[in-house]
Tab-separated table of C-alpha atoms in Angstrom:
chain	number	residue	atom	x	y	z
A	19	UNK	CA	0.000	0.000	0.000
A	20	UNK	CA	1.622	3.579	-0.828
A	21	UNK	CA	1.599	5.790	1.777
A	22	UNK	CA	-0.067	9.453	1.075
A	23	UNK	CA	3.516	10.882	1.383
A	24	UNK	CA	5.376	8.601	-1.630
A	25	UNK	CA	2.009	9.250	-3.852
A	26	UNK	CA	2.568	13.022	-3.130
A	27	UNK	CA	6.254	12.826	-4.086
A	28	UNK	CA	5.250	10.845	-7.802
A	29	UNK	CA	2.573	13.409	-8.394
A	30	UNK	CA	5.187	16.302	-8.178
A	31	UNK	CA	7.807	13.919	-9.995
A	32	UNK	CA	5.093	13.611	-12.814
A	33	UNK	CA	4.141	17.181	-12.785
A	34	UNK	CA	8.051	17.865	-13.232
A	35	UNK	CA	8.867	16.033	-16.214
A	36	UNK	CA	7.762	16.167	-19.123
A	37	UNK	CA	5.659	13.428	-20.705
A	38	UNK	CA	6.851	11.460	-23.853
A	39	UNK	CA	4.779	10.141	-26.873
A	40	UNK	CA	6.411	6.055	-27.147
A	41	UNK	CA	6.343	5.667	-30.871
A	42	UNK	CA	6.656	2.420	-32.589
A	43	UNK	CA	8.355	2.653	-35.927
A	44	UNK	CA	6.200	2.121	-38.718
A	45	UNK	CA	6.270	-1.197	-41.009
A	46	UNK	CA	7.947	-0.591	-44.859
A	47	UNK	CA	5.001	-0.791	-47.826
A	48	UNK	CA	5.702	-4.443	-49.188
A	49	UNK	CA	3.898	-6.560	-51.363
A	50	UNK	CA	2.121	-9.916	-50.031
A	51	UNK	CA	2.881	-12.057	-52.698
A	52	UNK	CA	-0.671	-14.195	-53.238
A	53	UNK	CA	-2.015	-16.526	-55.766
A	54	UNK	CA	-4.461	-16.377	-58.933
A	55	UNK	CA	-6.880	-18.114	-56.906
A	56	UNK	CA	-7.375	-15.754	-54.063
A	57	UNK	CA	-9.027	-12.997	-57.042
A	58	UNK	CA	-10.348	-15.137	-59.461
A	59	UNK	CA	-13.055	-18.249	-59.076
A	60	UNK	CA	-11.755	-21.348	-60.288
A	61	UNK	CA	-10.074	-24.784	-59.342
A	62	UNK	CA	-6.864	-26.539	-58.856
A	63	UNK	CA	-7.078	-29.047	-62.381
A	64	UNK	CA	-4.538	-32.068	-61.158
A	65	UNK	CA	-3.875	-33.910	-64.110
A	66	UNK	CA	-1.755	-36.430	-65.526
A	67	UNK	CA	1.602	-34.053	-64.697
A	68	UNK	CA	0.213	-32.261	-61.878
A	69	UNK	CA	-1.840	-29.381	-61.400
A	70	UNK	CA	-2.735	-25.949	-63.226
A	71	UNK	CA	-5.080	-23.244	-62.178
A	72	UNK	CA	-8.484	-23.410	-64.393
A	73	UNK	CA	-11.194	-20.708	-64.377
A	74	UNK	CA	-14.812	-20.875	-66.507
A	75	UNK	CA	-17.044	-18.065	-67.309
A	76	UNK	CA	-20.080	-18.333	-69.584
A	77	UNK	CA	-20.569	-16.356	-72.816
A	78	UNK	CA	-24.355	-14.895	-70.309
A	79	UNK	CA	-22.271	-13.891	-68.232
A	80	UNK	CA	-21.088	-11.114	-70.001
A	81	UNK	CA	-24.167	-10.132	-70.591
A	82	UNK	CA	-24.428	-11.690	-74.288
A	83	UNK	CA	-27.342	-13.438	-75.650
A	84	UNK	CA	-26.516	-16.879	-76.723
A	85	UNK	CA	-29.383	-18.445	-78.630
A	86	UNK	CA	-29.020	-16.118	-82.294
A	87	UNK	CA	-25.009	-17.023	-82.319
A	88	UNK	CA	-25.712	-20.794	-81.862
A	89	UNK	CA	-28.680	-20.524	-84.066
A	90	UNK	CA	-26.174	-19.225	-86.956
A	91	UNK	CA	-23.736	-21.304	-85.984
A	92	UNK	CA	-26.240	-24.252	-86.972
A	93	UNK	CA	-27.030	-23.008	-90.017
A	94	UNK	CA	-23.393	-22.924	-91.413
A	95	UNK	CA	-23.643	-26.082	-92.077
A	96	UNK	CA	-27.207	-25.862	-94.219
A	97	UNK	CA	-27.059	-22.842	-96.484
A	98	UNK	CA	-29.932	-23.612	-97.879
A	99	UNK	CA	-31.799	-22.677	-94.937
A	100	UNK	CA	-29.708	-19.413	-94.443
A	101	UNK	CA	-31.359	-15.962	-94.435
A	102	UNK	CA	-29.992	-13.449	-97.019
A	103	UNK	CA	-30.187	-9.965	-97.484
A	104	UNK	CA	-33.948	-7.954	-97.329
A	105	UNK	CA	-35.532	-11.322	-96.009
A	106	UNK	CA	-35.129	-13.411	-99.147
A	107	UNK	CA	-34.630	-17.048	-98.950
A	108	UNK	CA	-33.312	-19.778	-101.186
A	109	UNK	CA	-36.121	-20.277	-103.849
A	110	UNK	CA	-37.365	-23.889	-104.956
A	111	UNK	CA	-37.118	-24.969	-108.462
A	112	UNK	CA	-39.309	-27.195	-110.105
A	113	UNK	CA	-38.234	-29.598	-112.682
A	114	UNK	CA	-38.970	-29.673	-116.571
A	115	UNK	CA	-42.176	-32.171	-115.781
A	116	UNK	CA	-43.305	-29.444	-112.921
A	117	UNK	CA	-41.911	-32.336	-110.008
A	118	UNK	CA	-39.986	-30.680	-107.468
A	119	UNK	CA	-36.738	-29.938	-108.342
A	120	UNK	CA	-34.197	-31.743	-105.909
A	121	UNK	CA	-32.315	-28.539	-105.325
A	122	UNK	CA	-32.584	-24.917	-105.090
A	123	UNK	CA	-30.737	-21.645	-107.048
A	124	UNK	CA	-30.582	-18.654	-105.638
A	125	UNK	CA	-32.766	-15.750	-106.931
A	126	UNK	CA	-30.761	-12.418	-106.188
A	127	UNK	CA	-27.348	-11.720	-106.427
A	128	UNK	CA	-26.024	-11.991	-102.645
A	129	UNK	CA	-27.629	-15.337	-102.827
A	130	UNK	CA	-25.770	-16.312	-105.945
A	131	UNK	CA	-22.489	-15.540	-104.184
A	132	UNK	CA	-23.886	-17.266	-101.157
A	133	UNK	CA	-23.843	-19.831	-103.311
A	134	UNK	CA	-20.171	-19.903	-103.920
A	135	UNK	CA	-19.863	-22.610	-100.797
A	136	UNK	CA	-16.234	-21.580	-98.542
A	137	UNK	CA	-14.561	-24.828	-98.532
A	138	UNK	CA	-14.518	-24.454	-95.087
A	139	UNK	CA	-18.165	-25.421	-94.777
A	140	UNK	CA	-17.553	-29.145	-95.307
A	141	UNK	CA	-16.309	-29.239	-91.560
A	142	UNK	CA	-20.138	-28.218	-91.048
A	143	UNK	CA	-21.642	-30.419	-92.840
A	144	UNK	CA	-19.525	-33.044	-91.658
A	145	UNK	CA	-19.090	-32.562	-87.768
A	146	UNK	CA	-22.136	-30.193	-86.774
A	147	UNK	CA	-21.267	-27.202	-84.354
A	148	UNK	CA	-21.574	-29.037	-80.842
A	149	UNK	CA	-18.182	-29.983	-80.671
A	150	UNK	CA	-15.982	-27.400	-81.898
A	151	UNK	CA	-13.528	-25.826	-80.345
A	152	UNK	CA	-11.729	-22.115	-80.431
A	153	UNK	CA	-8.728	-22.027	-79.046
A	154	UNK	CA	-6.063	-19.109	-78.366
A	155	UNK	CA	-2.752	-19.029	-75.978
A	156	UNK	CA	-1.025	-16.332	-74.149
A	157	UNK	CA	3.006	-16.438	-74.155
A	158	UNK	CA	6.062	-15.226	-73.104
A	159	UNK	CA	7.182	-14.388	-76.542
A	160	UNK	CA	8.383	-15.894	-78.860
A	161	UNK	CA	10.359	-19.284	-78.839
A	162	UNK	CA	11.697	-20.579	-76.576
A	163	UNK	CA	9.974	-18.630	-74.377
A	164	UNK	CA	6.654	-20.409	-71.951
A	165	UNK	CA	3.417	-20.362	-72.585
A	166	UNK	CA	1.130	-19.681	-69.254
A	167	UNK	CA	-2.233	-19.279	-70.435
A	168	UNK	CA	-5.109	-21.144	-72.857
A	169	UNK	CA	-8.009	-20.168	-73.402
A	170	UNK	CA	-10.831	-22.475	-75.012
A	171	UNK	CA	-14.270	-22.146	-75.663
A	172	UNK	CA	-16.827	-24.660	-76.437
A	173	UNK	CA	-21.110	-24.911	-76.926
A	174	UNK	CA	-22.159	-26.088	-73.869
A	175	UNK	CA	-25.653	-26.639	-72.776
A	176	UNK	CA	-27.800	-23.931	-74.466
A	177	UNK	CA	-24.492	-21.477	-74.199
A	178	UNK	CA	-20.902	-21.089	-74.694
A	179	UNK	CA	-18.758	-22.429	-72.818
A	180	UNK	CA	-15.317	-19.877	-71.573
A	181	UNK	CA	-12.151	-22.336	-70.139
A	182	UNK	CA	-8.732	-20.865	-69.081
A	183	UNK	CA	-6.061	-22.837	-68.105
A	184	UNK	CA	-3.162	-20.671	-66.664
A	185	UNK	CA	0.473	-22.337	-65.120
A	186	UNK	CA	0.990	-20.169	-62.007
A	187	UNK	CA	4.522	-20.895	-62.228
A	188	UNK	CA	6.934	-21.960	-64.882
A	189	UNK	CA	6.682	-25.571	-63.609
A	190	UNK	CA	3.176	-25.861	-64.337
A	191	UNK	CA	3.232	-25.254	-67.791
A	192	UNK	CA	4.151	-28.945	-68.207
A	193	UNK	CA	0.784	-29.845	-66.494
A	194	UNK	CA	-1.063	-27.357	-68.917
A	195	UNK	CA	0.319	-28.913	-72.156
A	196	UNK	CA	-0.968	-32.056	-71.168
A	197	UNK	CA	-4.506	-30.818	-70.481
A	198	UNK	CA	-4.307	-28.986	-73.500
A	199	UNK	CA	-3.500	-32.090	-75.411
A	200	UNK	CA	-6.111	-34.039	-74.003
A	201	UNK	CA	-9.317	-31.252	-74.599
A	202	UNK	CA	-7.769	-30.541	-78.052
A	203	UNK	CA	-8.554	-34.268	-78.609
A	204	UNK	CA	-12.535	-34.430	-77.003
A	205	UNK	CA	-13.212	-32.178	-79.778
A	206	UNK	CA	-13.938	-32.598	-84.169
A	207	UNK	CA	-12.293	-29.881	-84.948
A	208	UNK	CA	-10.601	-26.552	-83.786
A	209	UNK	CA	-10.272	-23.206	-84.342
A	210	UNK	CA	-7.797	-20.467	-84.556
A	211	UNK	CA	-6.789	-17.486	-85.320
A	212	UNK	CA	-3.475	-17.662	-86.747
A	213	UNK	CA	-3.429	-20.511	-84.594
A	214	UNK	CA	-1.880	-22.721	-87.640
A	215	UNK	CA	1.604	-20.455	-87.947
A	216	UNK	CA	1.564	-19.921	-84.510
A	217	UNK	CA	-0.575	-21.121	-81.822
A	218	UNK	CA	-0.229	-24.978	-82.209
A	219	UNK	CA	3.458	-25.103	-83.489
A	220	UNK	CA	3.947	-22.851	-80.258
A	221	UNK	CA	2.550	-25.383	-78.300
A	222	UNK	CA	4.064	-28.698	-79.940
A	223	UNK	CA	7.707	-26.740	-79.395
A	224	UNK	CA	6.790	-26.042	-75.773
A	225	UNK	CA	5.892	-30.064	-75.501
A	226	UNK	CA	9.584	-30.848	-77.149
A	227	UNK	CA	10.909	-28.610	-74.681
A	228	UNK	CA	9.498	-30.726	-72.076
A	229	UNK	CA	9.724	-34.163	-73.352
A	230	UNK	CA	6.113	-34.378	-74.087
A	231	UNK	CA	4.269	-35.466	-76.807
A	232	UNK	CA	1.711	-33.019	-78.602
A	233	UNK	CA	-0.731	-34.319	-80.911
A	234	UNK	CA	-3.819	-32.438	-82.385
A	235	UNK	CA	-5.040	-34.290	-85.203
A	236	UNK	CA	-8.037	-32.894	-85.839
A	237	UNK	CA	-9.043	-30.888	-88.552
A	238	UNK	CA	-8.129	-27.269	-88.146
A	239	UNK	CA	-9.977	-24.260	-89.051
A	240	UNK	CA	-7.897	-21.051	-89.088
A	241	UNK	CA	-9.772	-18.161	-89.194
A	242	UNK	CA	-6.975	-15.841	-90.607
A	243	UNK	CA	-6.604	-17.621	-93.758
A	244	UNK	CA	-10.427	-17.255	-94.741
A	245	UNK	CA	-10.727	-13.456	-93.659
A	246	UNK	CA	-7.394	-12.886	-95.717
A	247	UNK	CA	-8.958	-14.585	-98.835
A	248	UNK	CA	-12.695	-12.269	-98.299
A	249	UNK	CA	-11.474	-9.243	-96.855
A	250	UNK	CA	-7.858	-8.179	-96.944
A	251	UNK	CA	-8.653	-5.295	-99.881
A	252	UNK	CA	-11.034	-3.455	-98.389
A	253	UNK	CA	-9.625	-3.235	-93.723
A	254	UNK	CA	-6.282	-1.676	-93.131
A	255	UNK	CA	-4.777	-5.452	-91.657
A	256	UNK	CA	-6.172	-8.528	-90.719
A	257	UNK	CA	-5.800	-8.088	-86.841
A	258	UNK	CA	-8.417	-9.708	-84.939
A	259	UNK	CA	-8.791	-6.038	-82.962
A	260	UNK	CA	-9.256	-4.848	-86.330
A	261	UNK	CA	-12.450	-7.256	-87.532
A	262	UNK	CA	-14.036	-6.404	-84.485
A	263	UNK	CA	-14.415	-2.719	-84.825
A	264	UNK	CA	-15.099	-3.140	-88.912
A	265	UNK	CA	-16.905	-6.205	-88.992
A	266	UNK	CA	-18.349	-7.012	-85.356
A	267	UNK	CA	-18.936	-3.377	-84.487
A	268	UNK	CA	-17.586	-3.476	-81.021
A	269	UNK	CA	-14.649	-1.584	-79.211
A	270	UNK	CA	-12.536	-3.112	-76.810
A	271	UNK	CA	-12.020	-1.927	-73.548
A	272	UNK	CA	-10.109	-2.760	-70.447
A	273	UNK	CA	-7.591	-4.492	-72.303
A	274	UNK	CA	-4.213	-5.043	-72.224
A	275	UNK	CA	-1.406	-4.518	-75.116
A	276	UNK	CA	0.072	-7.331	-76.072
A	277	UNK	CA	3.800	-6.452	-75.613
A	278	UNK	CA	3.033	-6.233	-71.960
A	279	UNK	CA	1.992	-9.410	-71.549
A	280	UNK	CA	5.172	-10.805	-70.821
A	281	UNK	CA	6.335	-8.791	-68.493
A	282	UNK	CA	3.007	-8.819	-66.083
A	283	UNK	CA	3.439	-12.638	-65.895
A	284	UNK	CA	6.852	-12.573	-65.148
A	285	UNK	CA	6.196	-10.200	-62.408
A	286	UNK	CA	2.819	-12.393	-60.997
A	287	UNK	CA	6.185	-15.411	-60.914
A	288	UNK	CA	8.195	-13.269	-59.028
A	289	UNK	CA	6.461	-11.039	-56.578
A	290	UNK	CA	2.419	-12.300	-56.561
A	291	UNK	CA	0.275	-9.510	-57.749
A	292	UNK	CA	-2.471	-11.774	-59.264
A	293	UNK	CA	-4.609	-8.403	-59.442
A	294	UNK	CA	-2.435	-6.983	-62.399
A	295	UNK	CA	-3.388	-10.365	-64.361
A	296	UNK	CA	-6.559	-9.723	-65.147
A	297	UNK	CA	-6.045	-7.978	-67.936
A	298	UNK	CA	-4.790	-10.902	-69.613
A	299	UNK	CA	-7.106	-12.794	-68.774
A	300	UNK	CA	-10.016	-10.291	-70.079
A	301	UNK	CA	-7.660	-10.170	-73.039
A	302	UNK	CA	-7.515	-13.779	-73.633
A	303	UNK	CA	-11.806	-13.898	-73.269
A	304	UNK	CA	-11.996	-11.301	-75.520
A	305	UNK	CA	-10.433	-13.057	-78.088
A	306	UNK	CA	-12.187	-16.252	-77.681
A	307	UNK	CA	-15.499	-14.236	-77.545
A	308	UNK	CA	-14.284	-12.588	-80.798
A	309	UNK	CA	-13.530	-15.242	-82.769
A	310	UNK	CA	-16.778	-17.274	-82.145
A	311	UNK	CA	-18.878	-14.190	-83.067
A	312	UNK	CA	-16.920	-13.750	-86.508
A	313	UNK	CA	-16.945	-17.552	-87.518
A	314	UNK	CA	-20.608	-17.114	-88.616
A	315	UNK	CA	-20.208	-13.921	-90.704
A	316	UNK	CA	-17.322	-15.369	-92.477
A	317	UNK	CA	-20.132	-17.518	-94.024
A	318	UNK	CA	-22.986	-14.882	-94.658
A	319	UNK	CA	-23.616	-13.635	-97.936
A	320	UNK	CA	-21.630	-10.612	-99.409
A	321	UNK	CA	-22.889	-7.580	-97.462
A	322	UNK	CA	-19.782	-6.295	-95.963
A	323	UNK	CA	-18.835	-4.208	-98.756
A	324	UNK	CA	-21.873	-1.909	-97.980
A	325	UNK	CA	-21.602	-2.072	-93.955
A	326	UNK	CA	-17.551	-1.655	-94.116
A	327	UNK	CA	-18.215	1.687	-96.292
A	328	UNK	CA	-20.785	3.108	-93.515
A	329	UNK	CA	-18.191	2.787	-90.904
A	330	UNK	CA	-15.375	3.987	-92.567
A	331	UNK	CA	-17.540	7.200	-93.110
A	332	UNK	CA	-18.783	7.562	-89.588
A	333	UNK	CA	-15.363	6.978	-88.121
């Protein structure tokens, strides 16, 4: 117990001196390095060479409307049953004896050159639309540089269907060959976009590098080589950013350049920073999303010679 006295003598001692502020220094700024996972939903894929990150968005979820693009995606495959421009159809001829005739001829012009069937329509008639795949990658570069992210997209049940598979570290891109591989191979046929010069080579180099084996055997659609063959005299290039302002109508936004790809995933190795990703990955959808809305118009009749001169005079 203190006495009045001592208590008296610590009050004055107080009083005296002056009181000091105890200040604890304050921590640096440094980054938490995190994962892919903590920002973006998706799963852990563990497959035949371990595990890759996968994430899955649907084509309603970005507030798209699914039903018209499969609906012209069917009818790829039957143009006879294709609309044309100003409402006019395919019209029926009868034979010489006034019996049905067993086929049809077009009655306008865009219908005659509707007529002119792509060769690429056989894959169509052949396979359907349900199981095709679009594929496009995401690198490091150029060889022998990785490659971290795929994106695929496929019809799923009454909508499409957005898969990424992404190697959150350059020992994981092993893993995402493999699963590559094996959804390349579900499928009847793929498609690109300058995926036959670059995308698939890129990827059966990346399996040599590994000591994997890479086969896609089925056919292969690339998209470049058919917009090259309707449309390279009348856009300024071919790029895919390109088509979609001229032929698709729609400007990007929120995405990425492509020379700074690289270096963002080289960074997410090093340091974490998943955040600064999703560019690329919005850049990789977009794509995806892109090239499944041109596939059908590279089969329409001949009307982008009128719609590509509006633009040009608007813009």
């Amino acid at each position: 117990m203190i006495s009045p006295a001592v208590r008296q003598r610590i009050g004055e001692f107080l009083r005296r001196e002056p009181r000091t502020e105890v200040r604890f220094p304050r921590p640096e700024p440094r980054i938490v390095p995190t994962s892919i996972e903590e920002i973006l939903p998706g799963g852990i894929l563990i497959g035949r060479e371990g595990p890759c990150f996968v994430h899955e968005r649907l084509y309603t979820e970005l507030n798209e409307r699914p039903m018209p693009l499969l609906r012209r995606f069917e009818q790829i495959g039957r143009p006879d049953l294709a609309e044309v421009e100003d409402g006019a159809y395919w019209e029926p001829v009868d034979g010489p004896d006034g019996s049905p005739a067993p086929h049809r001829e077009p009655r306008t012009l865009p219908e005659a050159v509707a007529a002119l069937d792509p060769p690429e329509r056989g894959l169509f008639r052949k396979f359907g639309h349900r199981r095709m795949l679009f594929l496009d990658i995401e690198t490091c570069g150029l060889q022998p540089a990785p490659v971290f992210l795929v994106g695929f997209c496929h019809i799923g049940d009454r909508n499409l269907v957005l898969r990424q598979l992404f190697a959150r570290d350059y020992a994981e891109e092993r893993s995402l060959i493999v699963e590559v591989e094996r959804i390349v191979g579900e499928h009847d046929f793929l498609i690109t976009y300058n995926g036959k010069t670059f995308d698939i080579p890129f990827l059966r180099n990346r399996a040599v590098h590994h000591r994997l084996g890479f086969e896609a055997r089925i056919p292969h659609l690339d998209l470049l080589w058919t917009v090259r063959r309707r449309w390279r005299d009348r856009l300024p290039d071919c790029r895919l950013r390109t088509l979609e302002w001229r032929v698709l109508r729609r400007l990007r936004a929120g995405d990425i350049d492509g020379a700074e790809i690289p270096g963002v995933y080289h960074e997410y190795v090093k340091h974490g920073q998943p955040h600064r990703l999703i560019p690329v990955f919005h850049h990789n959808l977009l794509d995806l999303v892109a090239m499944a809305e041109l596939l059908p118009r590279l089969f329409e009749p001949e009307t982008f010679a009128r719609d590509y001169a509006g633009v040009s005079q608007s813009s």
